[in-house]
mmCIF file of C-alpha atoms in Angstrom:
data_model
loop_
_atom_site.group_PDB
_atom_site.id
_atom_site.type_symbol
_atom_site.label_atom_id
_atom_site.label_comp_id
_atom_site.label_asym_id
_atom_site.label_seq_id
_atom_site.Cartn_x
_atom_site.Cartn_y
_atom_site.Cartn_z
ATOM 1 C CA MET N 244 67.784 6.078 67.402
ATOM 2 C CA THR N 245 66.704 5.115 70.945
ATOM 3 C CA ARG N 246 67.339 1.626 72.129
ATOM 4 C CA HIS N 247 65.491 0.045 74.998
ATOM 5 C CA VAL N 248 65.811 -3.697 76.496
ATOM 6 C CA GLU N 249 63.098 -4.976 78.826
ATOM 7 C CA HIS N 250 63.167 -8.695 80.656
ATOM 8 C CA VAL N 251 59.994 -9.241 81.088
ATOM 9 C CA MET N 252 57.395 -12.715 80.374
ATOM 10 C CA GLY N 253 60.559 -14.922 80.808
ATOM 11 C CA THR N 254 62.170 -13.397 77.543
ATOM 12 C CA VAL N 255 64.198 -10.441 76.674
ATOM 13 C CA PHE N 256 62.235 -7.414 74.610
ATOM 14 C CA SER N 257 64.196 -4.614 72.471
ATOM 15 C CA PHE N 258 63.060 -1.961 71.331
ATOM 16 C CA ASP N 259 64.590 0.149 68.545
ATOM 17 C CA VAL N 260 63.286 3.394 67.363
ATOM 18 C CA ARG N 261 64.081 5.365 64.556
ATOM 19 C CA PRO N 262 64.414 9.118 64.562
ATOM 20 C CA ILE N 263 61.691 11.152 64.190
ATOM 21 C CA ASP N 264 61.966 14.651 61.903
ATOM 22 C CA GLY N 265 60.683 16.892 64.832
ATOM 23 C CA HIS N 266 58.711 19.219 62.403
ATOM 24 C CA HIS N 267 55.025 19.643 61.815
ATOM 25 C CA ASP N 268 52.944 19.897 58.987
ATOM 26 C CA ASP N 269 52.388 23.676 59.183
ATOM 27 C CA GLY N 270 56.238 24.601 59.795
ATOM 28 C CA ARG N 271 56.231 24.143 63.426
ATOM 29 C CA HIS N 272 59.592 22.692 65.253
ATOM 30 C CA ASP N 273 59.062 19.498 67.798
ATOM 31 C CA ASP N 274 61.193 19.963 70.480
ATOM 32 C CA GLU N 275 59.575 17.646 72.529
ATOM 33 C CA ALA N 276 60.813 14.582 70.464
ATOM 34 C CA GLY N 277 62.957 12.685 73.405
ATOM 35 C CA PRO N 278 60.105 12.794 76.231
ATOM 36 C CA ARG N 279 57.180 11.496 73.320
ATOM 37 C CA VAL N 280 59.632 8.741 72.931
ATOM 38 C CA ALA N 281 60.375 8.105 76.370
ATOM 39 C CA ALA N 282 56.668 8.391 77.027
ATOM 40 C CA ALA N 283 55.774 5.986 74.551
ATOM 41 C CA LEU N 284 58.380 3.211 75.534
ATOM 42 C CA ALA N 285 57.175 3.490 79.382
ATOM 43 C CA GLU N 286 53.390 2.999 77.956
ATOM 44 C CA ALA N 287 54.771 -0.015 75.885
ATOM 45 C CA VAL N 288 56.880 -1.452 78.738
ATOM 46 C CA ALA N 289 53.647 -1.109 80.876
ATOM 47 C CA TRP N 290 51.679 -3.093 78.590
ATOM 48 C CA LEU N 291 54.104 -5.825 78.357
ATOM 49 C CA HIS N 292 54.315 -6.375 81.872
ATOM 50 C CA HIS N 293 50.343 -6.186 82.144
ATOM 51 C CA VAL N 294 50.465 -8.872 79.592
ATOM 52 C CA ASP N 295 53.078 -10.745 81.637
ATOM 53 C CA ALA N 296 50.822 -10.776 84.725
ATOM 54 C CA VAL N 297 47.552 -11.557 83.228
ATOM 55 C CA PHE N 298 48.872 -14.401 81.218
ATOM 56 C CA SER N 299 51.928 -15.894 82.751
ATOM 57 C CA THR N 300 51.728 -19.498 83.498
ATOM 58 C CA TYR N 301 54.462 -19.064 85.767
ATOM 59 C CA LYS N 302 52.934 -16.910 87.857
ATOM 60 C CA PRO N 303 50.398 -19.467 90.034
ATOM 61 C CA GLY N 304 48.231 -16.017 90.927
ATOM 62 C CA SER N 305 47.841 -14.935 87.291
ATOM 63 C CA PRO N 306 44.269 -14.751 85.810
ATOM 64 C CA VAL N 307 45.513 -17.364 83.435
ATOM 65 C CA SER N 308 46.970 -19.988 85.884
ATOM 66 C CA ARG N 309 43.899 -19.516 87.888
ATOM 67 C CA LEU N 310 41.740 -20.530 84.990
ATOM 68 C CA GLY N 311 43.923 -23.383 84.171
ATOM 69 C CA ARG N 312 43.398 -24.749 87.577
ATOM 70 C CA GLY N 313 39.482 -24.168 87.602
ATOM 71 C CA GLU N 314 39.778 -21.865 90.474
ATOM 72 C CA ILE N 315 38.093 -18.771 88.421
ATOM 73 C CA THR N 316 36.279 -18.691 85.367
ATOM 74 C CA LEU N 317 36.292 -17.093 81.741
ATOM 75 C CA ALA N 318 34.057 -14.561 83.167
ATOM 76 C CA ASP N 319 36.299 -13.707 85.945
ATOM 77 C CA CYS N 320 39.284 -12.728 83.752
ATOM 78 C CA PRO N 321 40.294 -9.638 82.187
ATOM 79 C CA PRO N 322 38.248 -9.685 78.914
ATOM 80 C CA GLU N 323 41.240 -9.935 76.897
ATOM 81 C CA VAL N 324 41.851 -13.498 78.232
ATOM 82 C CA ALA N 325 38.838 -14.420 76.280
ATOM 83 C CA ASP N 326 40.006 -12.481 73.218
ATOM 84 C CA ILE N 327 43.326 -14.393 73.019
ATOM 85 C CA LEU N 328 41.190 -18.031 73.651
ATOM 86 C CA ARG N 329 39.159 -17.078 70.738
ATOM 87 C CA MET N 330 41.971 -16.498 68.699
ATOM 88 C CA CYS N 331 43.575 -19.806 69.887
ATOM 89 C CA GLU N 332 40.547 -21.600 68.682
ATOM 90 C CA SER N 333 40.362 -19.929 65.190
ATOM 91 C CA VAL N 334 43.878 -20.721 64.586
ATOM 92 C CA SER N 335 43.220 -24.298 65.940
ATOM 93 C CA ARG N 336 40.738 -24.918 63.387
ATOM 94 C CA LEU N 337 42.970 -23.204 60.594
ATOM 95 C CA SER N 338 45.889 -25.742 61.471
ATOM 96 C CA HIS N 339 43.702 -29.047 61.660
ATOM 97 C CA GLY N 340 44.291 -28.797 65.247
ATOM 98 C CA TYR N 341 48.191 -28.730 65.426
ATOM 99 C CA PHE N 342 48.055 -25.565 67.146
ATOM 100 C CA THR N 343 46.692 -25.833 70.478
ATOM 101 C CA ALA N 344 45.982 -23.432 73.595
ATOM 102 C CA CYS N 345 46.336 -26.346 75.647
ATOM 103 C CA PRO N 346 49.551 -28.523 74.522
ATOM 104 C CA GLY N 347 50.128 -31.292 77.004
ATOM 105 C CA GLY N 348 46.568 -30.717 78.215
ATOM 106 C CA ARG N 349 47.226 -27.800 80.276
ATOM 107 C CA LEU N 350 46.144 -24.000 79.292
ATOM 108 C CA ASP N 351 49.120 -21.976 77.846
ATOM 109 C CA PRO N 352 48.223 -19.632 75.182
ATOM 110 C CA SER N 353 51.907 -18.133 75.601
ATOM 111 C CA ALA N 354 52.383 -19.451 71.588
ATOM 112 C CA ILE N 355 50.178 -16.431 70.414
ATOM 113 C CA VAL N 356 50.068 -14.019 73.412
ATOM 114 C CA LYS N 357 53.987 -12.865 72.638
ATOM 115 C CA GLY N 358 53.030 -11.863 69.245
ATOM 116 C CA TRP N 359 49.872 -10.098 69.854
ATOM 117 C CA ALA N 360 51.671 -8.470 73.117
ATOM 118 C CA VAL N 361 54.183 -7.020 70.675
ATOM 119 C CA ASP N 362 51.732 -6.166 67.894
ATOM 120 C CA ARG N 363 50.213 -3.664 70.461
ATOM 121 C CA ALA N 364 53.378 -2.498 71.631
ATOM 122 C CA SER N 365 54.010 -1.418 68.301
ATOM 123 C CA VAL N 366 50.603 0.134 68.126
ATOM 124 C CA ILE N 367 51.370 2.058 71.223
ATOM 125 C CA LEU N 368 54.603 3.396 69.563
ATOM 126 C CA ARG N 369 52.659 4.449 66.014
ATOM 127 C CA GLU N 370 50.109 6.117 68.051
ATOM 128 C CA ALA N 371 52.609 8.181 69.551
ATOM 129 C CA GLY N 372 53.787 9.542 66.084
ATOM 130 C CA LEU N 373 56.881 6.940 65.878
ATOM 131 C CA PRO N 374 56.119 4.993 62.841
ATOM 132 C CA ASP N 375 59.454 3.847 62.390
ATOM 133 C CA HIS N 376 60.551 1.019 64.906
ATOM 134 C CA CYS N 377 61.481 -2.689 65.611
ATOM 135 C CA VAL N 378 60.183 -4.267 68.461
ATOM 136 C CA ASN N 379 61.522 -7.663 69.226
ATOM 137 C CA GLY N 380 60.058 -10.094 71.425
ATOM 138 C CA GLY N 381 62.417 -13.319 71.984
ATOM 139 C CA GLY N 382 63.093 -13.481 68.378
ATOM 140 C CA ASP N 383 59.498 -12.673 67.310
ATOM 141 C CA VAL N 384 59.684 -9.308 65.533
ATOM 142 C CA ARG N 385 57.607 -6.559 64.632
ATOM 143 C CA LEU N 386 59.147 -4.208 61.911
ATOM 144 C CA SER N 387 57.375 -0.871 61.316
ATOM 145 C CA GLY N 388 58.000 1.903 58.858
ATOM 146 C CA ALA N 389 61.517 1.964 57.714
ATOM 147 C CA ALA N 390 65.065 1.525 59.363
ATOM 148 C CA ALA N 391 66.158 4.938 57.857
ATOM 149 C CA PRO N 392 64.763 6.943 54.789
ATOM 150 C CA GLY N 393 64.670 4.849 51.739
ATOM 151 C CA ARG N 394 65.918 1.422 53.690
ATOM 152 C CA THR N 395 64.481 -1.514 54.573
ATOM 153 C CA TRP N 396 64.524 -3.535 58.069
ATOM 154 C CA ARG N 397 66.718 -6.529 58.028
ATOM 155 C CA VAL N 398 65.892 -9.154 60.248
ATOM 156 C CA GLY N 399 68.507 -12.482 60.763
ATOM 157 C CA VAL N 400 67.013 -15.796 61.080
ATOM 158 C CA ALA N 401 69.225 -17.652 63.369
ATOM 159 C CA HIS N 402 70.353 -21.034 61.825
ATOM 160 C CA PRO N 403 68.674 -23.802 64.248
ATOM 161 C CA LEU N 404 71.759 -26.419 63.910
ATOM 162 C CA ARG N 405 74.503 -24.119 63.538
ATOM 163 C CA PRO N 406 74.711 -21.518 66.406
ATOM 164 C CA GLY N 407 75.996 -18.132 65.446
ATOM 165 C CA ASP N 408 75.365 -18.675 61.913
ATOM 166 C CA LEU N 409 72.058 -16.894 60.186
ATOM 167 C CA ALA N 410 69.936 -19.836 58.146
ATOM 168 C CA ALA N 411 68.249 -16.804 56.075
ATOM 169 C CA VAL N 412 67.983 -12.691 56.099
ATOM 170 C CA VAL N 413 64.362 -11.316 55.797
ATOM 171 C CA SER N 414 64.240 -7.383 54.810
ATOM 172 C CA GLY N 415 61.182 -5.068 54.326
ATOM 173 C CA HIS N 416 58.330 -2.522 55.733
ATOM 174 C CA ASP N 417 55.550 -3.031 58.242
ATOM 175 C CA LEU N 418 56.485 -6.959 58.473
ATOM 176 C CA ALA N 419 55.698 -9.477 61.357
ATOM 177 C CA VAL N 420 58.488 -12.056 61.594
ATOM 178 C CA ALA N 421 58.191 -14.833 63.865
ATOM 179 C CA THR N 422 60.104 -18.299 63.988
ATOM 180 C CA SER N 423 59.362 -21.354 66.264
ATOM 181 C CA GLY N 424 62.302 -23.665 66.577
ATOM 182 C CA THR N 425 64.334 -26.250 68.900
ATOM 183 C CA ALA N 426 67.603 -24.355 69.078
ATOM 184 C CA GLU N 427 66.918 -22.701 72.600
ATOM 185 C CA ARG N 428 64.596 -25.216 74.001
ATOM 186 C CA GLY N 429 64.913 -28.232 72.458
ATOM 187 C CA ALA N 430 61.815 -30.050 71.022
ATOM 188 C CA HIS N 431 59.655 -28.438 73.232
ATOM 189 C CA VAL N 432 56.358 -28.170 70.593
ATOM 190 C CA LEU N 433 54.255 -31.097 70.722
ATOM 191 C CA ASP N 434 52.349 -32.683 67.801
ATOM 192 C CA PRO N 435 48.877 -32.368 69.440
ATOM 193 C CA HIS N 436 47.548 -35.548 67.735
ATOM 194 C CA THR N 437 50.252 -38.039 69.215
ATOM 195 C CA GLY N 438 51.379 -36.176 72.284
ATOM 196 C CA ARG N 439 54.945 -36.857 71.316
ATOM 197 C CA PRO N 440 57.514 -34.001 70.503
ATOM 198 C CA ALA N 441 57.668 -32.436 67.110
ATOM 199 C CA THR N 442 61.126 -33.520 65.545
ATOM 200 C CA GLU N 443 60.783 -33.540 61.930
ATOM 201 C CA LEU N 444 61.803 -29.445 61.432
ATOM 202 C CA ALA N 445 64.292 -27.916 63.453
ATOM 203 C CA SER N 446 62.852 -24.485 62.936
ATOM 204 C CA VAL N 447 59.833 -22.432 61.252
ATOM 205 C CA THR N 448 59.976 -18.896 60.470
ATOM 206 C CA VAL N 449 56.821 -17.245 59.759
ATOM 207 C CA ILE N 450 56.632 -13.929 57.909
ATOM 208 C CA GLY N 451 53.177 -11.568 57.432
ATOM 209 C CA PRO N 452 51.156 -8.800 58.397
ATOM 210 C CA ASP N 453 50.246 -10.042 62.016
ATOM 211 C CA LEU N 454 52.555 -11.000 64.710
ATOM 212 C CA ALA N 455 50.063 -13.010 66.825
ATOM 213 C CA LEU N 456 48.819 -14.791 63.854
ATOM 214 C CA ALA N 457 52.851 -15.859 62.368
ATOM 215 C CA ASP N 458 53.709 -16.437 66.016
ATOM 216 C CA ALA N 459 50.907 -19.075 66.447
ATOM 217 C CA TYR N 460 51.541 -20.292 62.549
ATOM 218 C CA ALA N 461 54.565 -20.876 63.379
ATOM 219 C CA THR N 462 53.774 -22.988 66.458
ATOM 220 C CA GLY N 463 51.522 -25.109 64.339
ATOM 221 C CA ALA N 464 53.787 -25.726 61.163
ATOM 222 C CA LEU N 465 56.328 -26.861 63.573
ATOM 223 C CA ALA N 466 54.440 -29.406 65.103
ATOM 224 C CA MET N 467 52.646 -30.334 61.780
ATOM 225 C CA GLY N 468 56.218 -31.014 60.346
ATOM 226 C CA GLY N 469 56.472 -31.636 56.567
ATOM 227 C CA ALA N 470 53.030 -30.808 55.814
ATOM 228 C CA ALA N 471 53.561 -27.042 56.926
ATOM 229 C CA ARG N 472 54.852 -26.027 53.561
ATOM 230 C CA GLU N 473 51.559 -26.714 51.838
ATOM 231 C CA TRP N 474 49.652 -25.655 54.412
ATOM 232 C CA VAL N 475 51.248 -21.921 54.717
ATOM 233 C CA GLU N 476 50.946 -21.659 51.079
ATOM 234 C CA GLY N 477 47.087 -21.907 51.485
ATOM 235 C CA LEU N 478 47.390 -18.889 54.352
ATOM 236 C CA ASP N 479 46.357 -15.611 52.786
ATOM 237 C CA GLY N 480 49.604 -12.914 52.999
ATOM 238 C CA TYR N 481 51.595 -15.241 55.263
ATOM 239 C CA GLU N 482 54.917 -17.046 53.969
ATOM 240 C CA ALA N 483 57.611 -19.555 55.801
ATOM 241 C CA PHE N 484 60.908 -20.381 55.861
ATOM 242 C CA ALA N 485 62.217 -23.790 57.556
ATOM 243 C CA VAL N 486 65.149 -25.787 58.295
ATOM 244 C CA THR N 487 64.418 -29.369 58.527
ATOM 245 C CA ALA N 488 66.021 -31.686 61.181
ATOM 246 C CA ALA N 489 68.296 -32.968 58.553
ATOM 247 C CA GLY N 490 69.900 -29.376 57.808
ATOM 248 C CA ALA N 491 67.886 -29.125 54.373
ATOM 249 C CA THR N 492 65.724 -25.589 54.244
ATOM 250 C CA TRP N 493 62.583 -25.246 52.413
ATOM 251 C CA HIS N 494 60.599 -21.436 51.668
ATOM 252 C CA THR N 495 56.856 -21.179 50.157
ATOM 253 C CA SER N 496 56.490 -19.747 46.860
ATOM 254 C CA GLY N 497 55.731 -16.033 47.819
ATOM 255 C CA LEU N 498 58.943 -15.463 49.691
#
């Protein structure tokens, strides 16, 4: 297997690429597996740095920062900015406004960007002929293929109230797992309807086919509090596991 760690977008991204068999359908042996993995990883890492350059709210010169200050228009931004903002608007409508691209009144689509970036990094690896891999972007995880022949991937969900403990373990093939919570940054997600920090839930983990949406849904669900369970039940293809501020847990029916 090949592992790589990259510090970008203000967090740590890790890649775990499992071996390829090195054989083609016509019986030829592929002696270039190592360079192919290295090239694919380099492309995926370059993509993450591009996303950081475009979307970082910590870089004053990024298109998103300049757009938020009104210095440029959406037409002046790279086309992916409009794509992300359209996704944000869609999730905002679906979540009854609990997810927003402007938390606290400031343009910041980060809650969907990281998952979206990881999804694309995973596509880069798959297109390079590396179907079995895990990409972890600061705890938001894209699982592709299998961990090994006949073995599913397993992802631990950190307990937000008991450092070092796991609250749950998610296993499967071709899954996205995203968590939003208070463990690392405190109550940093605001309820857009009140402007106050969301504190009813300590963490929400959303599992589904698309990490960009799972990432955004987890943020919206955390802001939603107790209503999140019923809301996620209505989302097609997505499930959730949550830990309340009091330490109780719940999960949706399909998990």
